[in-house]
PDB file of C-alpha atoms and ligand atoms in Angstrom:
ATOM      1  CA  MET A   1       0.110   0.039   0.232  1.00  0.00           C
ATOM      2  CA  ALA A   2       1.131   3.498  -0.647  1.00  0.00           C
ATOM      3  CA  ARG A   3       2.626   5.702   2.113  1.00  0.00           C
ATOM      4  CA  ILE A   4       1.192   8.865   2.578  1.00  0.00           C
ATOM      5  CA  GLN A   5       3.558  11.306   4.328  1.00  0.00           C
ATOM      6  CA  LEU A   6       1.322  11.981   7.705  1.00  0.00           C
ATOM      7  CA  LYS A   7       2.590  15.562   9.568  1.00  0.00           C
ATOM      8  CA  LEU A   8       2.927  15.227  12.694  1.00  0.00           C
ATOM      9  CA  GLY A   9       2.613  18.652  15.103  1.00  0.00           C
ATOM     10  CA  VAL A  10       4.222  18.752  18.479  1.00  0.00           C
ATOM     11  CA  ASN A  11       2.053  20.447  20.694  1.00  0.00           C
ATOM     12  CA  ILE A  12       4.476  22.311  23.370  1.00  0.00           C
ATOM     13  CA  ASP A  13       2.222  23.273  26.178  1.00  0.00           C
ATOM     14  CA  HIS A  14       3.322  20.511  28.392  1.00  0.00           C
ATOM     15  CA  VAL A  15       7.147  22.015  28.762  1.00  0.00           C
ATOM     16  CA  ALA A  16       5.478  25.493  29.635  1.00  0.00           C
ATOM     17  CA  THR A  17       3.332  23.874  32.475  1.00  0.00           C
ATOM     18  CA  LEU A  18       6.857  22.630  33.609  1.00  0.00           C
ATOM     19  CA  ARG A  19       8.480  26.147  33.672  1.00  0.00           C
ATOM     20  CA  GLN A  20       5.177  27.508  35.186  1.00  0.00           C
ATOM     21  CA  ALA A  21       4.745  24.994  37.891  1.00  0.00           C
ATOM     22  CA  ARG A  22       8.036  27.045  39.759  1.00  0.00           C
ATOM     23  CA  GLY A  23       7.457  30.003  37.688  1.00  0.00           C
ATOM     24  CA  THR A  24      11.271  29.824  37.052  1.00  0.00           C
ATOM     25  CA  THR A  25      12.597  30.431  33.529  1.00  0.00           C
ATOM     26  CA  TYR A  26      13.264  27.207  32.322  1.00  0.00           C
ATOM     27  CA  PRO A  27      12.393  25.289  30.574  1.00  0.00           C
ATOM     28  CA  SER A  28      12.495  27.043  27.315  1.00  0.00           C
ATOM     29  CA  VAL A  29      10.399  26.638  25.244  1.00  0.00           C
ATOM     30  CA  THR A  30      12.484  27.838  22.237  1.00  0.00           C
ATOM     31  CA  ASP A  31      14.625  25.491  22.920  1.00  0.00           C
ATOM     32  CA  ALA A  32      12.137  22.555  23.181  1.00  0.00           C
ATOM     33  CA  ALA A  33      10.844  23.605  19.920  1.00  0.00           C
ATOM     34  CA  ALA A  34      14.118  23.680  18.241  1.00  0.00           C
ATOM     35  CA  GLU A  35      14.764  19.639  19.597  1.00  0.00           C
ATOM     36  CA  CYS A  36      10.910  18.992  17.923  1.00  0.00           C
ATOM     37  CA  GLU A  37      12.187  20.889  14.647  1.00  0.00           C
ATOM     38  CA  ALA A  38      15.639  18.312  15.453  1.00  0.00           C
ATOM     39  CA  ALA A  39      13.720  15.208  15.095  1.00  0.00           C
ATOM     40  CA  GLY A  40      11.829  16.497  12.049  1.00  0.00           C
ATOM     41  CA  CYS A  41       8.118  17.756  12.799  1.00  0.00           C
ATOM     42  CA  HIS A  42       6.193  19.323  10.813  1.00  0.00           C
ATOM     43  CA  GLY A  43       4.973  22.253  12.943  1.00  0.00           C
ATOM     44  CA  ILE A  44       4.781  23.352  16.452  1.00  0.00           C
ATOM     45  CA  THR A  45       1.361  23.728  18.383  1.00  0.00           C
ATOM     46  CA  VAL A  46       0.503  25.512  21.006  1.00  0.00           C
ATOM     47  CA  HIS A  47      -2.535  26.611  23.378  1.00  0.00           C
ATOM     48  CA  LEU A  48      -3.007  30.481  24.345  1.00  0.00           C
ATOM     49  CA  ARG A  49      -5.889  29.931  26.845  1.00  0.00           C
ATOM     50  CA  GLU A  50      -7.616  32.315  28.480  1.00  0.00           C
ATOM     51  CA  ASP A  51      -6.178  31.641  31.930  1.00  0.00           C
ATOM     52  CA  ARG A  52      -2.758  31.449  30.842  1.00  0.00           C
ATOM     53  CA  ARG A  53      -1.873  28.371  32.845  1.00  0.00           C
ATOM     54  CA  HIS A  54       0.923  27.131  30.570  1.00  0.00           C
ATOM     55  CA  ILE A  55       2.064  29.116  27.308  1.00  0.00           C
ATOM     56  CA  GLN A  56       2.520  32.477  27.357  1.00  0.00           C
ATOM     57  CA  ASP A  57       1.921  35.691  25.412  1.00  0.00           C
ATOM     58  CA  ALA A  58       6.097  36.165  25.496  1.00  0.00           C
ATOM     59  CA  ASP A  59       6.184  32.714  23.882  1.00  0.00           C
ATOM     60  CA  VAL A  60       3.737  33.096  21.566  1.00  0.00           C
ATOM     61  CA  ARG A  61       5.584  36.119  20.076  1.00  0.00           C
ATOM     62  CA  ALA A  62       9.198  34.168  20.932  1.00  0.00           C
ATOM     63  CA  LEU A  63       8.114  30.976  18.877  1.00  0.00           C
ATOM     64  CA  SER A  64       7.272  32.928  15.913  1.00  0.00           C
ATOM     65  CA  ARG A  65      10.201  34.377  15.455  1.00  0.00           C
ATOM     66  CA  VAL A  66      12.736  31.694  15.630  1.00  0.00           C
ATOM     67  CA  LEU A  67      10.573  28.710  13.926  1.00  0.00           C
ATOM     68  CA  ASN A  68      11.531  27.273  10.544  1.00  0.00           C
ATOM     69  CA  VAL A  69       8.016  25.238  11.055  1.00  0.00           C
ATOM     70  CA  PRO A  70       4.788  26.615  10.603  1.00  0.00           C
ATOM     71  CA  LEU A  71       3.293  27.630  14.343  1.00  0.00           C
ATOM     72  CA  ASN A  72      -0.161  26.317  14.981  1.00  0.00           C
ATOM     73  CA  LEU A  73      -1.828  28.148  17.754  1.00  0.00           C
ATOM     74  CA  GLU A  74      -4.832  26.713  19.455  1.00  0.00           C
ATOM     75  CA  MET A  75      -7.111  29.200  21.246  1.00  0.00           C
ATOM     76  CA  ALA A  76     -10.838  29.815  22.135  1.00  0.00           C
ATOM     77  CA  ASN A  77     -13.264  32.290  19.836  1.00  0.00           C
ATOM     78  CA  ALA A  78     -12.450  35.020  22.533  1.00  0.00           C
ATOM     79  CA  ALA A  79     -11.961  39.048  21.250  1.00  0.00           C
ATOM     80  CA  PRO A  80      -8.852  39.457  23.038  1.00  0.00           C
ATOM     81  CA  ILE A  81      -7.283  36.144  21.999  1.00  0.00           C
ATOM     82  CA  VAL A  82      -8.402  36.677  18.486  1.00  0.00           C
ATOM     83  CA  LYS A  83      -6.838  40.262  18.430  1.00  0.00           C
ATOM     84  CA  ILE A  84      -3.224  38.828  19.793  1.00  0.00           C
ATOM     85  CA  ALA A  85      -3.957  36.134  16.640  1.00  0.00           C
ATOM     86  CA  LEU A  86      -4.457  39.111  14.563  1.00  0.00           C
ATOM     87  CA  GLU A  87      -1.034  40.694  16.165  1.00  0.00           C
ATOM     88  CA  LEU A  88       1.261  38.059  16.281  1.00  0.00           C
ATOM     89  CA  GLN A  89       0.285  36.179  12.885  1.00  0.00           C
ATOM     90  CA  PRO A  90       0.458  32.537  13.427  1.00  0.00           C
ATOM     91  CA  ASP A  91       0.475  30.053  10.054  1.00  0.00           C
ATOM     92  CA  GLU A  92      -2.659  28.272  11.549  1.00  0.00           C
ATOM     93  CA  VAL A  93      -5.038  28.938  14.415  1.00  0.00           C
ATOM     94  CA  CYS A  94      -7.410  26.019  15.173  1.00  0.00           C
ATOM     95  CA  LEU A  95     -10.332  27.300  17.128  1.00  0.00           C
ATOM     96  CA  VAL A  96     -11.137  25.513  20.242  1.00  0.00           C
ATOM     97  CA  PRO A  97     -13.909  25.411  23.020  1.00  0.00           C
ATOM     98  CA  GLU A  98     -12.402  26.404  26.390  1.00  0.00           C
ATOM     99  CA  LYS A  99     -13.640  26.255  30.357  1.00  0.00           C
ATOM    100  CA  ARG A 100     -12.069  27.238  33.223  1.00  0.00           C
ATOM    101  CA  GLN A 101     -12.329  24.119  35.191  1.00  0.00           C
ATOM    102  CA  GLU A 102     -11.295  21.512  32.402  1.00  0.00           C
ATOM    103  CA  LEU A 103      -7.493  20.071  33.052  1.00  0.00           C
ATOM    104  CA  THR A 104      -7.741  19.966  29.058  1.00  0.00           C
ATOM    105  CA  THR A 105      -9.923  20.342  26.361  1.00  0.00           C
ATOM    106  CA  GLU A 106     -12.458  18.392  27.047  1.00  0.00           C
ATOM    107  CA  GLY A 107     -14.661  18.634  23.801  1.00  0.00           C
ATOM    108  CA  GLY A 108     -15.209  19.605  20.085  1.00  0.00           C
ATOM    109  CA  LEU A 109     -16.807  22.920  19.249  1.00  0.00           C
ATOM    110  CA  ASN A 110     -20.552  23.405  19.498  1.00  0.00           C
ATOM    111  CA  VAL A 111     -20.280  24.797  15.685  1.00  0.00           C
ATOM    112  CA  THR A 112     -24.002  24.492  14.895  1.00  0.00           C
ATOM    113  CA  GLY A 113     -25.271  26.502  18.170  1.00  0.00           C
ATOM    114  CA  SER A 114     -22.423  29.189  17.179  1.00  0.00           C
ATOM    115  CA  LYS A 115     -22.341  29.793  13.298  1.00  0.00           C
ATOM    116  CA  LYS A 116     -22.261  33.131  13.522  1.00  0.00           C
ATOM    117  CA  ALA A 117     -19.674  34.145  15.935  1.00  0.00           C
ATOM    118  CA  LEU A 118     -17.247  31.371  14.271  1.00  0.00           C
ATOM    119  CA  ARG A 119     -17.776  32.439  10.658  1.00  0.00           C
ATOM    120  CA  ALA A 120     -16.698  36.160  11.706  1.00  0.00           C
ATOM    121  CA  THR A 121     -13.285  35.120  13.036  1.00  0.00           C
ATOM    122  CA  VAL A 122     -13.014  32.470  10.546  1.00  0.00           C
ATOM    123  CA  GLN A 123     -12.980  35.459   7.810  1.00  0.00           C
ATOM    124  CA  LYS A 124     -10.678  37.539   9.750  1.00  0.00           C
ATOM    125  CA  LEU A 125      -8.505  34.796  10.973  1.00  0.00           C
ATOM    126  CA  ALA A 126      -8.658  34.323   7.245  1.00  0.00           C
ATOM    127  CA  GLY A 127      -8.422  37.597   5.834  1.00  0.00           C
ATOM    128  CA  ALA A 128      -5.023  38.034   7.725  1.00  0.00           C
ATOM    129  CA  GLY A 129      -3.758  34.679   5.804  1.00  0.00           C
ATOM    130  CA  ILE A 130      -3.768  32.409   8.916  1.00  0.00           C
ATOM    131  CA  VAL A 131      -4.918  28.972   7.801  1.00  0.00           C
ATOM    132  CA  VAL A 132      -8.328  28.008  10.055  1.00  0.00           C
ATOM    133  CA  SER A 133      -9.252  25.224  11.474  1.00  0.00           C
ATOM    134  CA  LEU A 134     -12.190  23.874  14.006  1.00  0.00           C
ATOM    135  CA  PHE A 135     -11.837  21.500  16.702  1.00  0.00           C
ATOM    136  CA  VAL A 136     -14.494  19.487  16.793  1.00  0.00           C
ATOM    137  CA  ASP A 137     -15.932  15.782  17.520  1.00  0.00           C
ATOM    138  CA  PRO A 138     -16.871  13.799  14.128  1.00  0.00           C
ATOM    139  CA  ASP A 139     -20.840  14.354  14.419  1.00  0.00           C
ATOM    140  CA  GLU A 140     -22.074  15.198  10.885  1.00  0.00           C
ATOM    141  CA  PRO A 141     -23.958  18.421  11.720  1.00  0.00           C
ATOM    142  CA  GLN A 142     -20.635  19.857  13.482  1.00  0.00           C
ATOM    143  CA  LEU A 143     -18.723  19.039  10.559  1.00  0.00           C
ATOM    144  CA  LEU A 144     -21.147  20.276   7.765  1.00  0.00           C
ATOM    145  CA  ALA A 145     -22.266  23.365   9.995  1.00  0.00           C
ATOM    146  CA  ALA A 146     -17.657  23.675   9.713  1.00  0.00           C
ATOM    147  CA  ALA A 147     -17.698  23.506   5.946  1.00  0.00           C
ATOM    148  CA  GLU A 148     -20.861  25.511   5.482  1.00  0.00           C
ATOM    149  CA  ILE A 149     -19.062  28.179   7.196  1.00  0.00           C
ATOM    150  CA  GLY A 150     -16.280  28.039   4.763  1.00  0.00           C
ATOM    151  CA  ALA A 151     -13.866  26.688   7.871  1.00  0.00           C
ATOM    152  CA  PRO A 152     -10.617  25.026   5.147  1.00  0.00           C
ATOM    153  CA  TYR A 153      -9.358  22.627   8.201  1.00  0.00           C
ATOM    154  CA  VAL A 154     -11.038  20.673  11.041  1.00  0.00           C
ATOM    155  CA  GLU A 155      -9.401  18.956  13.552  1.00  0.00           C
ATOM    156  CA  LEU A 156     -11.061  15.655  14.852  1.00  0.00           C
ATOM    157  CA  HIS A 157     -10.836  15.498  18.578  1.00  0.00           C
ATOM    158  CA  THR A 158      -9.795  11.876  19.257  1.00  0.00           C
ATOM    159  CA  GLY A 159      -9.764  12.209  23.097  1.00  0.00           C
ATOM    160  CA  ARG A 160     -13.380  10.205  23.201  1.00  0.00           C
ATOM    161  CA  PHE A 161     -11.693   7.142  21.436  1.00  0.00           C
ATOM    162  CA  CYS A 162      -7.993   7.495  23.547  1.00  0.00           C
ATOM    163  CA  ASP A 163      -9.827   7.716  26.655  1.00  0.00           C
ATOM    164  CA  CYS A 164     -11.836   4.308  25.516  1.00  0.00           C
ATOM    165  CA  GLU A 165     -11.329   0.546  25.435  1.00  0.00           C
ATOM    166  CA  GLY A 166     -12.602  -2.404  23.717  1.00  0.00           C
ATOM    167  CA  ASP A 167     -16.067  -2.307  22.195  1.00  0.00           C
ATOM    168  CA  ASP A 168     -16.300   0.991  23.135  1.00  0.00           C
ATOM    169  CA  ALA A 169     -12.775   2.188  21.166  1.00  0.00           C
ATOM    170  CA  ALA A 170     -14.129   0.223  18.449  1.00  0.00           C
ATOM    171  CA  CYS A 171     -17.601   2.087  18.281  1.00  0.00           C
ATOM    172  CA  GLU A 172     -15.938   5.724  18.607  1.00  0.00           C
ATOM    173  CA  LEU A 173     -12.920   4.836  16.240  1.00  0.00           C
ATOM    174  CA  ASP A 174     -15.820   3.901  13.557  1.00  0.00           C
ATOM    175  CA  ARG A 175     -17.128   7.226  14.481  1.00  0.00           C
ATOM    176  CA  LEU A 176     -13.631   8.788  13.145  1.00  0.00           C
ATOM    177  CA  ILE A 177     -13.587   7.206   9.768  1.00  0.00           C
ATOM    178  CA  ARG A 178     -17.053   8.435   9.476  1.00  0.00           C
ATOM    179  CA  GLY A 179     -16.287  11.663  10.310  1.00  0.00           C
ATOM    180  CA  ALA A 180     -13.380  11.781   8.205  1.00  0.00           C
ATOM    181  CA  GLU A 181     -15.290  10.674   5.289  1.00  0.00           C
ATOM    182  CA  VAL A 182     -18.128  13.093   6.042  1.00  0.00           C
ATOM    183  CA  ALA A 183     -15.946  16.141   6.345  1.00  0.00           C
ATOM    184  CA  HIS A 184     -13.937  14.958   3.175  1.00  0.00           C
ATOM    185  CA  ARG A 185     -16.875  14.935   1.526  1.00  0.00           C
ATOM    186  CA  ALA A 186     -17.719  18.344   2.541  1.00  0.00           C
ATOM    187  CA  GLY A 187     -14.411  19.420   1.152  1.00  0.00           C
ATOM    188  CA  LEU A 188     -12.721  20.019   4.520  1.00  0.00           C
ATOM    189  CA  ARG A 189      -9.054  19.053   4.986  1.00  0.00           C
ATOM    190  CA  VAL A 190      -8.762  16.756   8.037  1.00  0.00           C
ATOM    191  CA  ASN A 191      -6.410  17.186  10.969  1.00  0.00           C
ATOM    192  CA  ALA A 192      -6.518  15.152  14.175  1.00  0.00           C
ATOM    193  CA  GLY A 193      -5.578  15.167  18.089  1.00  0.00           C
ATOM    194  CA  HIS A 194      -6.278  14.996  21.392  1.00  0.00           C
ATOM    195  CA  GLY A 195      -5.342  11.955  23.744  1.00  0.00           C
ATOM    196  CA  ILE A 196      -2.738  10.619  21.066  1.00  0.00           C
ATOM    197  CA  ASN A 197       0.002   8.057  22.212  1.00  0.00           C
ATOM    198  CA  LEU A 198       2.623   5.426  21.402  1.00  0.00           C
ATOM    199  CA  SER A 199      -0.143   2.718  22.408  1.00  0.00           C
ATOM    200  CA  ASN A 200      -3.253   4.053  20.590  1.00  0.00           C
ATOM    201  CA  ILE A 201      -1.018   5.463  17.420  1.00  0.00           C
ATOM    202  CA  GLY A 202      -1.350   2.626  15.064  1.00  0.00           C
ATOM    203  CA  ARG A 203      -5.491   2.538  15.429  1.00  0.00           C
ATOM    204  CA  ILE A 204      -5.680   6.389  14.796  1.00  0.00           C
ATOM    205  CA  LEU A 205      -3.818   5.260  11.159  1.00  0.00           C
ATOM    206  CA  GLU A 206      -6.976   3.711  10.666  1.00  0.00           C
ATOM    207  CA  ILE A 207      -8.627   7.236  10.009  1.00  0.00           C
ATOM    208  CA  PRO A 208      -8.730   8.308   6.235  1.00  0.00           C
ATOM    209  CA  HIS A 209      -7.878  11.612   4.542  1.00  0.00           C
ATOM    210  CA  LEU A 210      -5.645  12.730   8.076  1.00  0.00           C
ATOM    211  CA  GLU A 211      -3.121  15.571   6.919  1.00  0.00           C
ATOM    212  CA  THR A 212      -1.657  16.423  10.671  1.00  0.00           C
ATOM    213  CA  LEU A 213      -1.703  15.122  13.993  1.00  0.00           C
ATOM    214  CA  ASN A 214      -1.183  17.029  16.503  1.00  0.00           C
ATOM    215  CA  ILE A 215       0.254  15.269  19.743  1.00  0.00           C
ATOM    216  CA  GLY A 216       1.243  16.712  23.163  1.00  0.00           C
ATOM    217  CA  HIS A 217       0.852  15.566  26.303  1.00  0.00           C
ATOM    218  CA  SER A 218       2.310  11.818  25.483  1.00  0.00           C
ATOM    219  CA  ILE A 219       5.156  12.882  23.550  1.00  0.00           C
ATOM    220  CA  VAL A 220       6.374  15.083  26.137  1.00  0.00           C
ATOM    221  CA  ALA A 221       5.652  12.917  29.127  1.00  0.00           C
ATOM    222  CA  ARG A 222       7.787  10.937  27.079  1.00  0.00           C
ATOM    223  CA  ALA A 223      10.662  12.969  26.587  1.00  0.00           C
ATOM    224  CA  VAL A 224      11.465  12.497  30.281  1.00  0.00           C
ATOM    225  CA  PHE A 225      12.659   9.141  29.991  1.00  0.00           C
ATOM    226  CA  THR A 226      13.728   9.508  26.452  1.00  0.00           C
ATOM    227  CA  GLY A 227      14.806  13.007  25.585  1.00  0.00           C
ATOM    228  CA  LEU A 228      12.441  15.095  23.439  1.00  0.00           C
ATOM    229  CA  ARG A 229      14.363  14.683  19.951  1.00  0.00           C
ATOM    230  CA  ASN A 230      13.989  10.832  20.557  1.00  0.00           C
ATOM    231  CA  ALA A 231      10.325  10.968  21.911  1.00  0.00           C
ATOM    232  CA  VAL A 232       9.666  13.057  18.786  1.00  0.00           C
ATOM    233  CA  LYS A 233      11.216  10.829  16.398  1.00  0.00           C
ATOM    234  CA  GLU A 234       9.344   7.288  18.156  1.00  0.00           C
ATOM    235  CA  MET A 235       6.659   9.323  17.745  1.00  0.00           C
ATOM    236  CA  ARG A 236       6.930  10.166  13.628  1.00  0.00           C
ATOM    237  CA  ALA A 237       8.351   6.242  13.183  1.00  0.00           C
ATOM    238  CA  ALA A 238       4.752   5.133  14.502  1.00  0.00           C
ATOM    239  CA  MET A 239       3.089   7.364  12.339  1.00  0.00           C
ATOM    240  CA  ALA A 240       5.494   6.843   8.944  1.00  0.00           C
ATOM    241  CA  PRO A 241       3.098   3.593   8.202  1.00  0.00           C
ATOM    242  CA  TYR A 242       0.090   5.839   7.314  1.00  0.00           C
ATOM    243  CA  ALA A 243      -1.517   4.444   4.251  1.00  0.00           C
ATOM    244  CA  GLY A 244      -4.350   6.489   3.904  1.00  0.00           C
ATOM    245  CA  GLY A 245      -6.561   4.510   6.668  1.00  0.00           C
ATOM    246  CA  ARG A 246      -9.510   2.941   5.826  1.00  0.00           C
ATOM    247  CA  SER A 247     -13.078   3.769   4.711  1.00  0.00           C
ATOM    248  CA  CYS A 248     -16.010   2.174   7.082  1.00  0.00           C
ATOM    249  CA  VAL A 249     -18.157  -0.247   5.842  1.00  0.00           C
TER     250      VAL A 249
HETATM  251  N1  PXP B 301      -5.543  19.679  19.623  1.00  0.00           N
HETATM  252  C1  PXP B 301      -6.131  20.050  20.021  1.00  0.00           C
HETATM  253  C2  PXP B 301      -6.963  20.558  19.499  1.00  0.00           C
HETATM  254  C3  PXP B 301      -5.758  20.122  21.656  1.00  0.00           C
HETATM  255  O1  PXP B 301      -6.947  21.233  22.261  1.00  0.00           O
HETATM  256  C4  PXP B 301      -4.705  19.966  22.053  1.00  0.00           C
HETATM  257  C5  PXP B 301      -4.381  19.794  23.624  1.00  0.00           C
HETATM  258  O2  PXP B 301      -3.860  21.077  24.027  1.00  0.00           O
HETATM  259  C6  PXP B 301      -3.983  18.683  21.363  1.00  0.00           C
HETATM  260  C7  PXP B 301      -4.391  18.473  19.994  1.00  0.00           C
HETATM  261  C8  PXP B 301      -2.671  17.517  22.012  1.00  0.00           C
HETATM  262  O3  PXP B 301      -3.558  16.725  22.870  1.00  0.00           O
HETATM  263  P1  PXP B 301      -2.364  15.914  23.879  1.00  0.00           P
HETATM  264  O4  PXP B 301      -2.051  16.917  24.416  1.00  0.00           O
HETATM  265  O5  PXP B 301      -3.253  14.848  24.497  1.00  0.00           O
HETATM  266  O6  PXP B 301      -1.771  15.215  22.915  1.00  0.00           O
END
């Protein structure tokens, strides 16, 4: 089967988590990004949360100056954050839902319920030359709404699949496969992310039409034992067999 290059965007939020835990100046997110680049990552992803619990505005600014690969900024559709994105001009923005109390992003955007607000932001960001994606669950109405408001990309939320086992996982994987097909047929380009690790990546490769996987927590956790460069290389090697996934029956 033909190999298709599946790109890896490394989310380095949790390098900043470690720094913020002590209020130190280390570990440096720009040095971490350089390690990921040296390991062949295709992009760097950071989430500038409204509560600034890990990545800070200065991190985004510094990364946009030094990166040699595209910067993907995850962010809520909130006016002050949109303003920062327009000022800092990341290559890509992924709009995500955000709740203050959550440990991590818990679900996809409610696109059907907030078409007007999302369309306005997609247009603003696209007008500034930023490639926009919407983080969504693999639900047909959400995906069709994403296409309707003119987002070029969706990022399928893989978190639920990654949290399940057995029959539940099989069912969630089928939802992702069906979701990728619906998105592709609707003219959307497809990324995916959340909760992906070396144990579940094999099954993630069954999803069709994927361009980029955004992976963070498991890579930074693995780096504690192997170093960041090796952790990124391991994940790239695990992604290399991608042959376009499978279709649902
Ligand atoms: N994609 C999106 C939209 C996310 O919000 C996150 C978490 O910040 C990720 C990917 C990466 O998830 P994880 O850290 O579980 O690999």
